[in-house]
Amino acid sequence: NAGVTQTPKFQVLKTGQSMTLQCAQDMNHNSMYWYRQDPGMGLRLIYYSASEGTTDKGEVPNGYNVSRLNKREFSLRLESAAPSQTSVYFCASSAHRRGGSTDTQYFGPGTRLTVL
Amino acid sequence: DAKTTQPPSMDCAEGRAANLPCNHSTISGNEYVYWYRQIHSQGPQYIIHGLKNNETNEMASLIITEDRKSSTLILPHATLRDTAVYYCIENSGYSTLTFGKGTMLLVSP
């Protein structure tokens, strides 16, 4: 079990370039999440997908798009990168069963993105 | 914004118990207290969660006060590898997590 995997691990972009961050989980989880973490800060939710085929905005969605490609994969796209998007991006997943009372999230190792 | 309050940093000697406090005075009846930690440059890692009763697992113990307004995470025998940022989070289990700045625990030899 690899858990949650993310690619790439590191990326440097120029302002205005686009890129897609990939995330995959092999735990058969229903829900997936994208967070960003700026230096010295806690994580902030960008987008999440409660189940395959659905996506919802989190706290800081501007400048990002997401695709829940299938149950395993959830991608994050930056259409026109800006220096303010320099951050570490974490993907997470959780079982989120209907009627469940608790929901633990499992995180990937992160993608370190620098926008010049 | 995070609804919990934690000290920004704490120190602990290796081999001693680390007791990390958290205030959650506005916690709702259906919200659990979750603890995660983040070792430098890694993704957050789940530690433990509880509703009313004290909980223990292989990583830690969680003590929740009777009024549920505060809790303490206990690492019984801290090691250098426990140096990390520890996050206390209220969550009903049906919503997304809100991370604050957490407590930076430094375990020293």
XYZ file of N, CA and C in Angstrom:
675
model
N 0.836 -1.210 0.000
C 0.000 0.000 0.000
C 0.863 1.249 0.000
N 0.766 2.042 -1.068
C 1.559 3.263 -1.128
C 0.872 4.382 -0.362
N -0.437 4.274 -0.108
C -1.156 5.336 0.585
C -1.517 6.433 -0.406
N -1.085 7.660 -0.090
C -1.336 8.808 -0.957
C -0.014 9.210 -1.617
N -0.014 9.258 -2.929
C 1.189 9.660 -3.647
C 0.940 10.949 -4.399
N 1.975 11.766 -4.526
C 1.874 13.039 -5.228
C 3.043 13.191 -6.189
N 2.745 13.756 -7.342
C 3.805 14.101 -8.293
C 3.538 15.472 -8.881
N 4.582 16.253 -9.163
C 5.978 15.991 -8.835
C 6.276 16.317 -7.379
N 7.475 16.054 -6.916
C 7.885 16.424 -5.556
C 8.295 17.897 -5.508
N 8.923 18.371 -6.562
C 9.383 19.762 -6.647
C 9.034 20.310 -8.025
N 8.779 21.615 -8.091
C 8.508 22.248 -9.376
C 8.812 23.734 -9.274
N 9.465 24.255 -10.297
C 9.694 25.693 -10.414
C 8.995 26.165 -11.675
N 8.182 27.176 -11.561
C 7.453 27.737 -12.686
C 7.777 29.216 -12.827
N 7.582 29.732 -14.036
C 7.622 31.170 -14.234
C 6.195 31.710 -14.158
N 6.065 32.951 -13.780
C 4.750 33.594 -13.725
C 4.024 33.421 -15.058
N 2.767 32.990 -14.977
C 1.959 32.804 -16.166
C 1.947 31.391 -16.721
N 2.890 30.574 -16.311
C 2.903 29.187 -16.775
C 1.792 28.400 -16.085
N 1.445 27.284 -16.698
C 0.426 26.420 -16.102
C 1.028 25.071 -15.757
N 0.406 24.395 -14.832
C 0.829 23.043 -14.504
C -0.273 22.338 -13.733
N -0.165 21.014 -13.704
C -1.107 20.181 -12.976
C -0.358 19.355 -11.956
N -0.834 19.399 -10.719
C -0.306 18.541 -9.666
C -1.175 17.300 -9.587
N -0.504 16.153 -9.527
C -1.232 14.893 -9.532
C -1.260 14.282 -8.138
N -2.371 13.622 -7.826
C -2.509 12.929 -6.548
C -3.271 11.639 -6.782
N -2.812 10.576 -6.154
C -3.505 9.294 -6.256
C -3.475 8.584 -4.906
N -4.547 7.851 -4.622
C -4.607 7.063 -3.378
C -5.066 5.649 -3.701
N -4.526 4.697 -2.945
C -4.844 3.287 -3.205
C -5.579 2.658 -2.032
N -6.276 3.480 -1.250
C -6.981 2.993 -0.061
C -8.489 2.884 -0.293
N -8.927 3.067 -1.532
C -10.343 3.006 -1.881
C -11.161 4.048 -1.108
N -10.539 5.210 -0.864
C -11.228 6.259 -0.123
C -12.193 7.027 -1.012
N -13.274 7.503 -0.390
C -14.265 8.270 -1.144
C -13.871 9.732 -1.318
N -13.280 10.320 -0.276
C -13.020 11.759 -0.288
C -11.548 12.072 -0.489
N -11.310 13.161 -1.218
C -9.942 13.620 -1.434
C -9.890 15.130 -1.297
N -8.691 15.642 -0.939
C -8.539 17.049 -0.568
C -7.229 17.606 -1.114
N -7.232 18.911 -1.403
C -6.002 19.633 -1.700
C -5.845 20.779 -0.714
N -4.661 20.843 -0.072
C -4.316 21.905 0.853
C -3.060 22.608 0.354
N -2.872 23.829 0.805
C -1.598 24.511 0.628
C -1.082 24.942 1.988
N 0.239 24.983 2.107
C 0.861 25.406 3.360
C 1.969 26.401 3.061
N 1.784 27.615 3.522
C 2.796 28.648 3.365
C 3.728 28.615 4.575
N 4.945 29.149 4.444
C 5.930 29.067 5.529
C 5.377 29.555 6.862
N 5.549 28.742 7.905
C 5.139 29.129 9.249
C 3.645 29.116 9.489
N 2.890 28.598 8.539
C 1.426 28.613 8.652
C 0.880 27.201 8.720
N -0.371 27.107 9.160
C -1.068 25.834 9.089
C -1.558 25.581 7.673
N -2.157 24.428 7.465
C -2.669 24.086 6.141
C -3.994 24.789 5.873
N -4.187 25.196 4.633
C -5.457 25.792 4.219
C -6.037 24.979 3.070
N -7.335 24.720 3.163
C -8.000 23.871 2.184
C -8.272 24.646 0.905
N -7.892 24.073 -0.235
C -8.111 24.715 -1.534
C -9.412 24.199 -2.147
N -9.477 22.900 -2.363
C -10.650 22.231 -2.908
C -10.744 20.855 -2.266
N -11.946 20.297 -2.313
C -12.090 18.919 -1.900
C -13.142 18.236 -2.763
N -13.103 16.907 -2.691
C -14.046 16.087 -3.435
C -14.602 15.055 -2.474
N -15.860 15.218 -2.118
C -16.456 14.311 -1.126
C -16.671 12.911 -1.697
N -16.857 12.835 -2.995
C -17.024 11.536 -3.647
C -16.695 11.697 -5.113
N -16.540 10.594 -5.789
C -16.224 10.628 -7.219
C -17.298 11.414 -7.953
N -16.857 12.345 -8.780
C -17.806 13.117 -9.563
C -18.235 14.424 -8.936
N -17.784 14.695 -7.720
C -18.153 15.955 -7.069
C -16.909 16.688 -6.595
N -16.950 18.017 -6.682
C -15.874 18.834 -6.126
C -16.486 20.070 -5.486
N -15.820 20.586 -4.456
C -16.299 21.781 -3.765
C -15.133 22.666 -3.386
N -15.409 23.970 -3.322
C -14.375 24.925 -2.959
C -14.096 24.865 -1.470
N -12.838 25.106 -1.145
C -12.439 25.224 0.247
C -12.240 26.685 0.604
N -11.256 26.926 1.462
C -11.025 28.281 1.974
C -10.343 29.198 0.956
N -9.448 28.639 0.120
C -8.635 29.475 -0.783
C -8.639 28.912 -2.203
N -9.785 28.901 -2.909
C -9.863 28.255 -4.221
C -9.402 29.119 -5.404
N -9.278 30.423 -5.207
C -9.006 31.304 -6.349
C -7.661 30.996 -6.991
N -7.671 30.864 -8.321
C -6.455 30.591 -9.071
C -6.202 29.115 -9.307
N -7.130 28.272 -8.849
C -6.968 26.822 -8.970
C -8.213 26.188 -9.586
N -7.988 25.058 -10.245
C -9.078 24.192 -10.676
C -8.723 22.761 -10.293
N -9.740 21.931 -10.140
C -9.495 20.543 -9.774
C -10.301 19.618 -10.674
N -9.827 18.386 -10.734
C -10.552 17.333 -11.447
C -10.474 16.049 -10.637
N -11.646 15.486 -10.364
C -11.662 14.152 -9.736
C -11.816 13.164 -10.893
N -10.687 12.668 -11.363
C -10.639 11.876 -12.581
C -11.352 10.538 -12.408
N -11.208 9.959 -11.265
C -11.852 8.688 -10.906
C -11.745 8.582 -9.403
N -12.081 7.444 -8.830
C -12.059 7.358 -7.371
C -10.636 7.513 -6.825
N -9.649 7.086 -7.580
C -8.257 7.079 -7.099
C -7.560 8.432 -7.236
N -7.925 9.221 -8.249
C -7.082 10.347 -8.627
C -7.800 11.695 -8.506
N -7.066 12.675 -8.019
C -7.609 14.027 -7.822
C -6.493 14.999 -8.186
N -6.679 15.757 -9.258
C -5.604 16.637 -9.728
C -5.936 18.090 -9.433
N -4.874 18.886 -9.283
C -4.989 20.320 -9.017
C -4.271 21.059 -10.123
N -4.961 21.996 -10.768
C -4.369 22.716 -11.896
C -4.235 24.202 -11.590
N -3.055 24.731 -11.913
C -2.811 26.162 -11.881
C -2.784 26.626 -13.325
N -3.753 27.411 -13.730
C -3.857 27.825 -15.138
C -2.831 28.891 -15.497
N -2.604 29.829 -14.585
C -1.651 30.909 -14.835
C -0.973 31.216 -13.506
N 0.154 30.580 -13.284
C 0.786 30.632 -11.968
C 1.229 32.044 -11.604
N 1.106 32.360 -10.311
C 1.522 33.655 -9.776
C 2.469 33.410 -8.606
N 3.366 34.365 -8.331
C 4.282 34.190 -7.193
C 3.572 33.911 -5.877
N 2.340 34.421 -5.721
C 1.591 34.185 -4.478
C 1.195 32.715 -4.314
N 1.346 31.933 -5.360
C 1.020 30.512 -5.285
C 2.239 29.656 -4.927
N 3.344 30.307 -4.670
C 4.511 29.599 -4.138
C 4.144 29.029 -2.784
N 4.254 27.722 -2.651
C 3.771 27.068 -1.436
C 4.119 25.587 -1.492
N 3.784 24.895 -0.416
C 3.836 23.426 -0.426
C 2.400 22.930 -0.505
N 2.152 22.039 -1.440
C 0.798 21.544 -1.682
C 0.692 20.101 -1.204
N -0.323 19.864 -0.370
C -0.563 18.522 0.151
C -1.911 18.015 -0.336
N -1.904 16.757 -0.732
C -3.131 16.048 -1.061
C -3.455 15.113 0.096
N -4.717 14.883 0.339
C -5.131 13.961 1.400
C -6.356 13.188 0.943
N -6.603 12.077 1.615
C -7.819 11.313 1.329
C -8.402 10.788 2.624
N -9.682 10.473 2.591
C -10.343 9.887 3.758
C -11.474 8.991 3.290
N -11.836 8.049 4.157
C -12.862 7.089 3.790
C -14.219 7.758 3.659
N -14.554 8.611 4.625
C -15.805 9.374 4.640
C -17.004 8.534 4.229
N -17.236 7.498 5.022
C -18.385 6.641 4.719
C -19.666 7.330 5.158
N -20.713 7.155 4.406
C -22.013 7.720 4.786
C -22.436 7.141 6.131
N -22.858 8.021 7.017
C -23.293 7.565 8.332
C -22.154 7.349 9.304
N -20.910 7.525 8.839
C -19.771 7.351 9.729
C -19.669 8.501 10.711
N -19.131 8.261 11.877
C -19.073 9.307 12.886
C -17.715 9.996 12.924
N -16.699 9.411 12.361
C -15.387 10.050 12.364
C -14.714 9.814 11.028
N -13.757 10.638 10.726
C -13.137 10.557 9.410
C -11.691 11.004 9.501
N -10.768 10.081 9.441
C -9.348 10.389 9.506
C -8.812 10.668 8.116
N -8.013 11.720 7.995
C -7.404 12.034 6.704
C -5.963 11.532 6.667
N -5.576 11.033 5.504
C -4.229 10.539 5.267
C -3.592 11.421 4.205
N -2.393 11.894 4.500
C -1.762 12.899 3.660
C -0.628 12.328 2.815
N -0.437 12.945 1.650
C 0.707 12.639 0.821
C 1.934 13.417 1.276
N 3.066 13.205 0.605
C 4.326 13.826 1.025
C 4.477 15.285 0.604
N 3.620 15.755 -0.264
C 3.670 17.164 -0.648
C 4.407 17.437 -1.947
N 4.038 18.559 -2.576
C 4.731 19.088 -3.760
C 5.183 20.499 -3.416
N 6.471 20.733 -3.567
C 7.028 22.050 -3.262
C 7.103 22.856 -4.544
N 6.276 23.909 -4.633
C 6.145 24.700 -5.855
C 6.693 26.099 -5.623
N 7.554 26.523 -6.524
C 8.066 27.893 -6.515
C 7.673 28.557 -7.823
N 7.072 29.745 -7.718
C 6.705 30.509 -8.908
C 7.546 31.786 -8.921
N 8.332 31.914 -9.984
C 9.246 33.066 -10.065
C 8.612 34.238 -10.789
N -11.015 30.278 10.211
C -9.984 30.281 11.228
C -10.160 29.098 12.175
N -9.016 28.605 12.712
C -9.076 27.514 13.657
C -9.812 27.963 14.910
N -10.596 27.021 15.493
C -11.341 27.374 16.694
C -10.628 26.935 17.949
N -9.525 26.249 17.821
C -8.775 25.777 18.988
C -7.619 26.720 19.280
N -7.155 26.677 20.540
C -6.034 27.503 20.973
C -4.951 26.602 21.538
N -3.728 26.760 21.019
C -2.599 25.956 21.471
C -1.397 26.872 21.705
N -0.515 26.503 22.642
C 0.711 27.299 22.804
C 1.563 27.164 21.550
N 2.275 28.221 21.155
C 3.059 28.148 19.916
C 4.210 27.164 19.989
N 4.801 26.981 21.169
C 5.937 26.075 21.256
C 6.059 25.474 22.649
N 6.684 24.298 22.700
C 6.961 23.629 23.968
C 8.258 22.846 23.824
N 8.918 22.646 24.952
C 10.136 21.833 24.982
C 9.902 20.609 25.857
N 10.619 19.538 25.548
C 10.511 18.315 26.342
C 11.846 17.583 26.271
N 12.265 17.005 27.400
C 13.491 16.207 27.408
C 13.180 14.800 26.906
N 14.111 14.256 26.167
C 13.950 12.910 25.632
C 13.705 11.916 26.764
N 12.732 11.031 26.571
C 12.399 10.034 27.585
C 11.327 10.476 28.565
N 11.089 11.777 28.604
C 10.036 12.299 29.496
C 8.709 12.320 28.760
N 7.631 12.487 29.546
C 6.310 12.630 28.943
C 6.134 14.049 28.415
N 5.580 14.146 27.229
C 5.239 15.448 26.655
C 3.733 15.618 26.777
N 3.314 16.713 27.410
C 1.894 16.994 27.603
C 1.532 18.247 26.825
N 0.782 18.094 25.763
C 0.443 19.214 24.888
C -1.010 19.619 25.126
N -1.228 20.874 25.583
C -2.593 21.293 25.884
C -3.296 21.912 24.676
N -4.616 21.887 24.744
C -5.427 22.507 23.703
C -6.721 23.004 24.333
N -7.087 24.243 24.025
C -8.380 24.776 24.454
C -9.335 24.769 23.285
N -10.527 24.267 23.504
C -11.577 24.258 22.478
C -12.879 24.587 23.165
N -12.977 25.821 23.641
C -14.093 26.233 24.505
C -15.421 26.321 23.756
N -15.391 26.381 22.423
C -16.647 26.497 21.662
C -17.002 25.197 20.958
N -16.449 24.106 21.391
C -16.677 22.834 20.707
C -18.148 22.433 20.798
N -18.686 21.921 19.690
C -20.079 21.481 19.661
C -20.186 20.044 20.157
N -21.414 19.662 20.497
C -21.633 18.341 21.069
C -21.257 17.188 20.163
N -21.354 17.409 18.848
C -21.055 16.325 17.913
C -19.646 16.405 17.350
N -18.844 17.326 17.857
C -17.481 17.477 17.329
C -16.476 16.675 18.151
N -15.629 15.979 17.434
C -14.548 15.244 18.046
C -13.334 16.159 18.171
N -12.420 15.776 19.033
C -11.114 16.421 19.102
C -10.119 15.501 18.396
N -9.509 16.019 17.348
C -8.508 15.273 16.595
C -7.128 15.877 16.859
N -6.142 15.014 16.872
C -4.753 15.471 16.924
C -3.998 14.896 15.723
N -3.306 15.797 15.034
C -2.400 15.435 13.959
C -1.037 16.034 14.287
N -0.013 15.494 13.672
C 1.289 16.126 13.801
C 1.962 16.195 12.443
N 2.904 17.121 12.317
C 3.609 17.302 11.055
C 5.096 17.411 11.353
N 5.801 16.370 10.989
C 7.254 16.382 11.101
C 7.787 17.199 9.932
N 8.881 17.899 10.169
C 9.413 18.851 9.204
C 9.419 18.311 7.777
N 8.792 19.105 6.879
C 8.786 18.828 5.442
C 7.932 17.624 5.042
N 7.213 17.040 5.979
C 6.361 15.901 5.625
C 4.891 16.286 5.690
N 4.029 15.430 5.166
C 2.596 15.637 5.285
C 2.134 15.354 6.702
N 1.032 15.981 7.132
C 0.508 15.717 8.482
C 0.177 14.237 8.668
N 0.256 13.807 9.910
C 0.028 12.418 10.277
C -0.999 12.369 11.391
N -2.028 11.555 11.226
C -3.044 11.380 12.259
C -2.437 10.736 13.501
N -2.832 11.233 14.681
C -2.359 10.630 15.933
C -3.496 9.931 16.659
N -4.540 10.678 16.994
C -5.584 10.130 17.850
C -6.789 11.059 17.796
N -7.963 10.584 18.174
C -9.122 11.448 18.302
C -10.031 10.915 19.403
N -10.911 11.792 19.898
C -11.842 11.381 20.945
C -13.026 12.318 21.006
N -14.100 11.848 21.649
C -15.325 12.648 21.784
C -15.509 13.113 23.232
N -15.640 12.172 24.134
C -15.826 12.512 25.549
C -14.828 11.770 26.438
N -14.630 10.524 26.109
C -13.800 9.679 26.965
C -12.337 9.832 26.615
N -11.499 9.502 27.578
C -10.061 9.467 27.312
C -9.762 8.319 26.365
N -8.781 8.526 25.525
C -8.430 7.534 24.533
C -6.926 7.270 24.572
N -6.553 6.054 24.224
C -5.132 5.689 24.143
C -4.926 4.788 22.940
N -3.833 5.021 22.239
C -3.417 4.097 21.182
C -1.908 3.923 21.265
N -1.339 3.309 20.267
C 0.085 3.004 20.320
C 0.958 4.254 20.241
N 0.398 5.360 19.817
C 1.195 6.576 19.675
C 1.074 7.499 20.886
N -0.148 7.611 21.433
C -0.366 8.648 22.433
C -1.626 8.367 23.249
N -1.820 9.232 24.257
C -3.064 9.235 25.026
C -3.710 10.605 24.897
N -5.021 10.613 24.935
C -5.780 11.861 24.839
C -6.668 11.965 26.067
N -6.501 13.048 26.808
C -7.311 13.311 27.992
C -8.222 14.487 27.687
N -9.524 14.282 27.775
C -10.499 15.337 27.498
C -11.194 15.677 28.813
N -11.264 16.963 29.142
C -11.919 17.364 30.386
C -13.419 17.060 30.322
N -14.020 16.981 31.494
C -15.427 16.580 31.550
C -16.327 17.573 30.818
N -15.983 18.870 30.888
C -16.789 19.872 30.183
C -16.419 19.975 28.706
N -15.434 19.231 28.279
C -14.977 19.151 26.877
C -14.396 20.458 26.351
N -14.069 21.373 27.228
C -13.536 22.647 26.751
C -12.033 22.606 26.555
N -11.385 21.571 26.986
C -9.944 21.466 26.760
C -9.519 19.997 26.746
N -8.342 19.780 26.190
C -7.804 18.427 26.140
C -6.286 18.478 26.219
N -5.693 17.338 26.497
C -4.240 17.219 26.554
C -3.807 15.976 25.807
N -2.874 16.160 24.910
C -2.258 15.027 24.221
C -1.011 14.645 24.993
N -0.860 13.379 25.311
C 0.287 12.912 26.077
C 1.099 11.927 25.245
N 2.370 12.277 25.042
C 3.320 11.338 24.461
C 4.109 10.794 25.646
N 3.913 9.551 26.040
C 4.416 9.090 27.335
C 5.939 9.078 27.474
N 6.632 8.768 26.419
C 8.099 8.732 26.476
C 8.626 9.367 25.190
N 8.737 10.686 25.207
C 9.080 11.398 23.978
C 10.473 11.016 23.464
N 10.581 10.894 22.163
C 11.872 10.659 21.521
C 12.181 11.824 20.593
N 13.405 11.865 20.103
C 13.811 12.949 19.206
C 12.924 12.966 17.956
N 12.462 11.780 17.549
C 11.622 11.702 16.346
C 10.219 12.263 16.564
N 9.881 12.594 17.825
C 8.589 13.212 18.090
C 8.634 14.723 17.903
N 9.798 15.277 17.621
C 9.886 16.714 17.323
C 9.059 17.010 16.085
N 8.055 17.883 16.254
C 7.105 18.126 15.166
C 6.168 19.254 15.580
N 5.341 19.692 14.643
C 4.240 20.601 14.963
C 3.000 19.747 15.211
N 2.329 19.984 16.343
C 1.160 19.203 16.727
C -0.082 20.076 16.600
N -1.075 19.564 15.881
C -2.309 20.296 15.626
C -3.468 19.645 16.362
N -4.226 20.466 17.069
C -5.460 20.044 17.735
C -6.611 20.613 16.915
N -7.541 19.774 16.512
C -8.592 20.200 15.577
C -9.942 19.681 16.056
N -10.963 20.562 16.029
C -12.336 20.128 16.288
C -12.937 19.694 14.966
N -13.608 18.579 14.975
C -14.232 18.135 13.723
C -15.376 17.188 14.012
N -16.475 17.377 13.296
C -17.625 16.510 13.508
C -17.482 15.180 12.789
N -16.485 15.106 11.922
C -16.302 13.878 11.156
C -16.964 13.946 9.792
N -17.787 14.966 9.585
C -18.466 15.106 8.304
C -17.963 16.301 7.510
N -17.091 17.096 8.102
C -16.645 18.302 7.415
C -15.141 18.263 7.237
N -14.642 19.255 6.515
C -13.201 19.313 6.270
C -12.469 19.812 7.513
N -11.182 19.544 7.575
C -10.366 19.931 8.722
C -9.927 21.380 8.594
N -9.863 22.088 9.712
C -9.330 23.442 9.745
C -8.090 23.425 10.633
N -6.934 23.643 10.000
C -5.662 23.628 10.727
C -5.313 25.029 11.204
N -4.911 25.141 12.467
C -4.337 26.379 12.972
C -2.828 26.315 12.825
N -2.113 27.044 13.670
C -0.653 27.038 13.592
C -0.041 25.942 14.450
N -0.811 25.351 15.353
C -0.330 24.231 16.143
C 0.716 24.601 17.178
N 1.267 23.575 17.818
C 2.338 23.711 18.813
C 3.592 23.044 18.275
N 4.684 23.797 18.228
C 5.972 23.220 17.835
C 6.598 22.568 19.062
N 6.670 21.240 19.064
C 7.280 20.496 20.166
C 8.712 20.171 19.800
N 9.636 20.615 20.631
C 11.053 20.305 20.439
C 11.485 19.344 21.531
N 11.887 18.146 21.134
C 12.389 17.146 22.077
C 13.909 17.189 22.026
N 14.515 17.398 23.180
C 15.968 17.548 23.229
C 16.610 16.386 23.981
N 17.867 16.072 23.630
C 18.564 14.956 24.301
C 18.775 15.243 25.783
